[in-house]
Amino acid sequence: MNDMPHAGAWAAFAKTARLLKASAVVGKVLALVPHADDEVLGFGGLYRRLLDRNVAIDIILVTDGVGSHPQASGHTADERRDVREGEIREAVRRLGSRYPQIEFWRKPDTQLSRLPAAERTQCISQIAKTIRGGSYASLLTPWRLDPHGDHRAITDWALAALQLLDPSERPTLMEYCVWLGHQGSAADFPDPSTVDLVKVDVRAHREAKRHALQAHQSQLGQVFDDPDGFVIPASLAASTERDFEYFLLS
């Protein structure tokens, strides 16, 4: 079974990208990450390139990650959360970070679009407060139509948070792709004429990305005993082998 049903749409989309040198990303970077493993799949190569240039990059892991294996026998929800938090710490170490800067929000996995309005408002305010307090120059967040409910919710919050900031405080928004092409529909791809799609050369860091992805053993079917649990599809894992990572700028 083809687990990248929109491979043709992805190829056409990628062809429209212009090259962005990693050196163009200057100043502190804040990354919103829905689930542990999205940091490798979405921007692991850029992360490594920023570290090589001593650019500070902080991560907010938004969900608790327990929804990937809800029926796992032998592991409580808290234990599954702890496993996944340990995995993202190890993954970013494998990408080159000696002192990973990760904040854990522990919001309910797969449920972000269903949070009460007051909690969503609090998340939006916290993103704005974090950006303002950290003086971030760039904000990494999933592509706003990345076909996963948690990914879309987080970027909805990010876009709302930016509106709470003075224009002079707003970082460059860099939306990264995880599930685009692997699920959803062709309608999830943007019109190339309406976006600034860029690509960053990450060929030198493919081995680091492979090694980092292996830190997420629970998502590779190696930890939790849940026959219906999530396992990273082969084509999604293979995306770490791409020459480039893609970002939509605004």
CSV table of C-alpha atoms in Angstrom, one decimal:
chain,number,residue,atom,x,y,z
A,1,MET,CA,0.0,0.0,0.0
A,2,ASN,CA,1.3,3.4,-0.9
A,3,ASP,CA,1.5,5.5,2.3
A,4,MET,CA,2.2,8.7,0.3
A,5,PRO,CA,-0.9,9.0,-1.8
A,6,HIS,CA,-0.1,12.5,-2.9
A,7,ALA,CA,3.5,11.9,-4.0
A,8,GLY,CA,2.9,13.6,-7.3
A,9,ALA,CA,1.4,16.7,-5.7
A,10,TRP,CA,4.3,16.8,-3.3
A,11,ALA,CA,6.9,16.6,-6.2
A,12,ALA,CA,5.1,19.4,-8.0
A,13,PHE,CA,5.0,21.5,-4.9
A,14,ALA,CA,8.6,21.0,-4.1
A,15,LYS,CA,9.7,22.1,-7.5
A,16,THR,CA,8.4,25.6,-6.9
A,17,ALA,CA,10.7,26.2,-3.9
A,18,ARG,CA,13.5,28.7,-3.9
A,19,LEU,CA,16.7,28.0,-2.1
A,20,LEU,CA,17.1,29.6,1.3
A,21,LYS,CA,20.6,29.6,2.9
A,22,ALA,CA,20.5,28.6,6.5
A,23,SER,CA,22.6,31.6,7.3
A,24,ALA,CA,19.6,33.8,6.4
A,25,VAL,CA,17.9,32.5,9.6
A,26,VAL,CA,19.4,34.9,12.2
A,27,GLY,CA,18.5,35.6,15.8
A,28,LYS,CA,16.7,33.3,18.3
A,29,VAL,CA,14.3,30.7,17.0
A,30,LEU,CA,11.2,29.3,18.7
A,31,ALA,CA,9.7,26.0,17.5
A,32,LEU,CA,6.2,24.8,18.2
A,33,VAL,CA,6.2,21.0,18.0
A,34,PRO,CA,2.9,19.1,18.2
A,35,HIS,CA,4.3,15.7,19.0
A,36,ALA,CA,7.7,14.2,19.8
A,37,ASP,CA,9.2,13.2,16.5
A,38,ASP,CA,7.8,16.2,14.5
A,39,GLU,CA,11.0,18.1,15.4
A,40,VAL,CA,13.1,15.6,13.4
A,41,LEU,CA,10.6,15.0,10.6
A,42,GLY,CA,9.7,18.7,10.1
A,43,PHE,CA,13.0,20.6,10.6
A,44,GLY,CA,15.7,18.3,12.0
A,45,GLY,CA,18.2,19.4,9.4
A,46,LEU,CA,17.6,23.1,9.9
A,47,TYR,CA,17.9,22.5,13.7
A,48,ARG,CA,21.3,21.0,13.2
A,49,ARG,CA,22.4,23.8,10.9
A,50,LEU,CA,21.3,26.4,13.3
A,51,LEU,CA,23.2,24.7,16.1
A,52,ASP,CA,26.3,24.6,13.9
A,53,ARG,CA,26.1,28.4,13.8
A,54,ASN,CA,25.3,28.8,17.5
A,55,VAL,CA,21.8,30.1,16.8
A,56,ALA,CA,19.6,29.5,19.9
A,57,ILE,CA,16.6,27.4,19.2
A,58,ASP,CA,14.0,26.7,21.8
A,59,ILE,CA,11.2,24.1,21.5
A,60,ILE,CA,7.7,23.9,23.0
A,61,LEU,CA,6.4,20.4,22.8
A,62,VAL,CA,2.7,21.0,23.0
A,63,THR,CA,1.0,17.6,23.5
A,64,ASP,CA,1.6,14.9,26.0
A,65,GLY,CA,2.0,12.2,23.3
A,66,VAL,CA,-0.1,9.6,25.0
A,67,GLY,CA,-2.6,9.3,22.1
A,68,SER,CA,-0.2,7.3,19.9
A,69,HIS,CA,-0.7,4.1,21.8
A,70,PRO,CA,-3.9,4.5,23.9
A,71,GLN,CA,-4.3,0.8,24.6
A,72,ALA,CA,-0.7,0.1,25.5
A,73,SER,CA,-0.6,-2.7,28.1
A,74,GLY,CA,1.9,-2.3,30.8
A,75,HIS,CA,2.3,1.5,30.5
A,76,THR,CA,0.1,4.1,32.2
A,77,ALA,CA,-0.6,7.3,30.4
A,78,ASP,CA,2.0,9.1,32.6
A,79,GLU,CA,4.6,6.5,31.7
A,80,ARG,CA,3.9,6.9,28.0
A,81,ARG,CA,4.2,10.6,28.4
A,82,ASP,CA,7.5,10.3,30.2
A,83,VAL,CA,8.8,7.9,27.5
A,84,ARG,CA,8.0,10.4,24.7
A,85,GLU,CA,9.5,13.3,26.5
A,86,GLY,CA,12.6,11.3,27.0
A,87,GLU,CA,12.7,10.5,23.4
A,88,ILE,CA,12.6,14.1,22.2
A,89,ARG,CA,15.3,15.0,24.6
A,90,GLU,CA,17.5,12.3,23.2
A,91,ALA,CA,16.5,13.1,19.6
A,92,VAL,CA,17.6,16.8,19.9
A,93,ARG,CA,20.8,15.6,21.6
A,94,ARG,CA,21.5,13.4,18.6
A,95,LEU,CA,20.9,16.5,16.4
A,96,GLY,CA,23.8,18.2,18.2
A,97,SER,CA,22.3,20.0,21.2
A,98,ARG,CA,24.2,19.5,24.4
A,99,TYR,CA,21.6,21.3,26.5
A,100,PRO,CA,18.2,20.9,24.8
A,101,GLN,CA,15.8,23.8,25.6
A,102,ILE,CA,12.4,22.1,25.6
A,103,GLU,CA,9.3,23.3,27.4
A,104,PHE,CA,6.6,20.7,27.9
A,105,TRP,CA,2.9,21.9,27.8
A,106,ARG,CA,1.4,18.4,28.1
A,107,LYS,CA,-1.8,19.2,26.3
A,108,PRO,CA,-4.0,16.2,25.4
A,109,ASP,CA,-2.7,14.4,22.3
A,110,THR,CA,-5.1,14.4,19.3
A,111,GLN,CA,-7.5,16.7,21.2
A,112,LEU,CA,-6.1,20.2,20.6
A,113,SER,CA,-8.9,21.3,18.3
A,114,ARG,CA,-11.4,20.2,21.0
A,115,LEU,CA,-9.9,22.1,23.9
A,116,PRO,CA,-12.3,24.5,25.7
A,117,ALA,CA,-12.3,28.0,24.3
A,118,ALA,CA,-10.7,29.4,27.5
A,119,GLU,CA,-7.8,26.9,27.3
A,120,ARG,CA,-7.2,27.8,23.6
A,121,THR,CA,-7.2,31.5,24.5
A,122,GLN,CA,-4.7,30.8,27.2
A,123,CYS,CA,-2.4,28.9,24.8
A,124,ILE,CA,-2.6,31.8,22.3
A,125,SER,CA,-1.7,34.3,25.0
A,126,GLN,CA,1.2,32.1,26.2
A,127,ILE,CA,2.7,31.9,22.7
A,128,ALA,CA,2.5,35.7,22.4
A,129,LYS,CA,4.0,36.1,25.9
A,130,THR,CA,6.8,33.7,25.1
A,131,ILE,CA,7.7,35.4,21.8
A,132,ARG,CA,7.7,38.8,23.4
A,133,GLY,CA,9.7,37.7,26.4
A,134,GLY,CA,12.2,35.8,24.3
A,135,SER,CA,12.7,38.3,21.5
A,136,TYR,CA,12.5,35.5,18.9
A,137,ALA,CA,13.4,36.4,15.4
A,138,SER,CA,11.8,33.3,13.8
A,139,LEU,CA,8.9,31.1,14.7
A,140,LEU,CA,8.7,27.5,13.4
A,141,THR,CA,5.2,26.0,13.4
A,142,PRO,CA,3.5,23.3,11.2
A,143,TRP,CA,2.1,24.3,7.8
A,144,ARG,CA,-1.4,25.6,8.6
A,145,LEU,CA,-3.0,23.0,6.5
A,146,ASP,CA,-0.7,20.1,7.5
A,147,PRO,CA,-3.2,17.2,7.6
A,148,HIS,CA,-3.3,16.5,11.3
A,149,GLY,CA,-5.8,18.2,13.7
A,150,ASP,CA,-3.2,18.9,16.3
A,151,HIS,CA,-0.8,20.5,13.8
A,152,ARG,CA,-3.5,22.8,12.4
A,153,ALA,CA,-4.7,23.8,15.8
A,154,ILE,CA,-1.2,24.8,16.9
A,155,THR,CA,-0.7,27.0,13.9
A,156,ASP,CA,-4.1,28.6,14.3
A,157,TRP,CA,-2.9,29.5,17.8
A,158,ALA,CA,0.4,30.9,16.5
A,159,LEU,CA,-1.3,33.0,13.9
A,160,ALA,CA,-3.7,34.4,16.5
A,161,ALA,CA,-0.8,35.0,18.9
A,162,LEU,CA,1.1,37.1,16.2
A,163,GLN,CA,-1.9,39.4,16.0
A,164,LEU,CA,-1.5,40.1,19.7
A,165,LEU,CA,2.0,41.5,19.1
A,166,ASP,CA,3.1,44.8,17.8
A,167,PRO,CA,4.4,44.4,14.2
A,168,SER,CA,7.9,45.2,15.4
A,169,GLU,CA,7.7,42.2,17.8
A,170,ARG,CA,6.6,39.6,15.3
A,171,PRO,CA,9.1,37.0,14.2
A,172,THR,CA,9.4,35.6,10.7
A,173,LEU,CA,6.9,32.7,10.5
A,174,MET,CA,8.4,29.5,9.1
A,175,GLU,CA,5.7,26.8,8.6
A,176,TYR,CA,7.2,23.3,8.2
A,177,CYS,CA,5.7,20.2,6.6
A,178,VAL,CA,5.2,16.8,8.3
A,179,TRP,CA,2.1,15.0,7.0
A,180,LEU,CA,1.7,17.0,3.8
A,181,GLY,CA,1.5,14.4,0.9
A,182,HIS,CA,1.2,11.5,3.3
A,183,GLN,CA,-2.4,11.9,4.2
A,184,GLY,CA,-5.2,14.5,3.8
A,185,SER,CA,-6.0,15.7,0.2
A,186,ALA,CA,-4.6,17.6,-2.6
A,187,ALA,CA,-6.4,20.6,-1.2
A,188,ASP,CA,-4.0,20.8,1.6
A,189,PHE,CA,-1.3,22.0,-0.8
A,190,PRO,CA,-1.0,25.8,-1.1
A,191,ASP,CA,-1.3,27.6,-4.4
A,192,PRO,CA,2.4,28.3,-5.3
A,193,SER,CA,1.5,31.8,-6.4
A,194,THR,CA,0.2,32.7,-3.0
A,195,VAL,CA,3.1,31.5,-0.7
A,196,ASP,CA,6.8,32.0,-0.4
A,197,LEU,CA,8.0,28.4,-0.4
A,198,VAL,CA,11.7,27.9,0.4
A,199,LYS,CA,14.0,24.9,0.8
A,200,VAL,CA,17.0,24.5,3.0
A,201,ASP,CA,19.8,22.1,1.9
A,202,VAL,CA,20.2,19.5,4.6
A,203,ARG,CA,22.1,16.8,2.7
A,204,ALA,CA,25.1,17.0,5.1
A,205,HIS,CA,22.8,16.2,8.0
A,206,ARG,CA,20.9,13.2,6.7
A,207,GLU,CA,22.8,10.8,9.0
A,208,ALA,CA,22.1,13.0,12.0
A,209,LYS,CA,18.4,13.0,11.1
A,210,ARG,CA,18.3,9.2,10.7
A,211,HIS,CA,20.0,8.8,14.0
A,212,ALA,CA,17.7,11.3,15.7
A,213,LEU,CA,14.6,9.6,14.4
A,214,GLN,CA,15.8,6.3,15.9
A,215,ALA,CA,15.5,7.9,19.3
A,216,HIS,CA,11.8,7.8,18.9
A,217,GLN,CA,11.6,4.1,19.5
A,218,SER,CA,8.0,4.2,20.7
A,219,GLN,CA,6.9,5.6,17.3
A,220,LEU,CA,8.8,2.9,15.5
A,221,GLY,CA,6.8,0.1,17.2
A,222,GLN,CA,9.6,-0.8,19.7
A,223,VAL,CA,8.3,0.2,23.1
A,224,PHE,CA,4.5,0.0,23.7
A,225,ASP,CA,2.4,-3.2,23.4
A,226,ASP,CA,-0.6,-1.9,21.5
A,227,PRO,CA,-1.5,-3.8,18.3
A,228,ASP,CA,-3.4,-0.8,17.0
A,229,GLY,CA,-0.8,1.8,18.0
A,230,PHE,CA,0.8,4.3,15.7
A,231,VAL,CA,4.0,3.5,13.8
A,232,ILE,CA,5.7,6.1,11.6
A,233,PRO,CA,4.8,5.1,8.0
A,234,ALA,CA,7.8,4.1,5.8
A,235,SER,CA,7.4,7.0,3.5
A,236,LEU,CA,7.3,9.5,6.4
A,237,ALA,CA,10.5,8.0,7.9
A,238,ALA,CA,12.1,8.1,4.4
A,239,SER,CA,11.5,11.9,4.3
A,240,THR,CA,14.5,12.3,6.5
A,241,GLU,CA,16.5,11.2,3.4
A,242,ARG,CA,15.4,14.2,1.3
A,243,ASP,CA,18.1,16.7,0.2
A,244,PHE,CA,16.0,19.6,1.4
A,245,GLU,CA,13.6,20.7,4.1
A,246,TYR,CA,10.7,22.9,3.0
A,247,PHE,CA,9.2,25.9,4.7
A,248,LEU,CA,6.5,28.4,3.9
A,249,LEU,CA,7.5,31.9,5.0
A,250,SER,CA,5.3,34.8,6.0
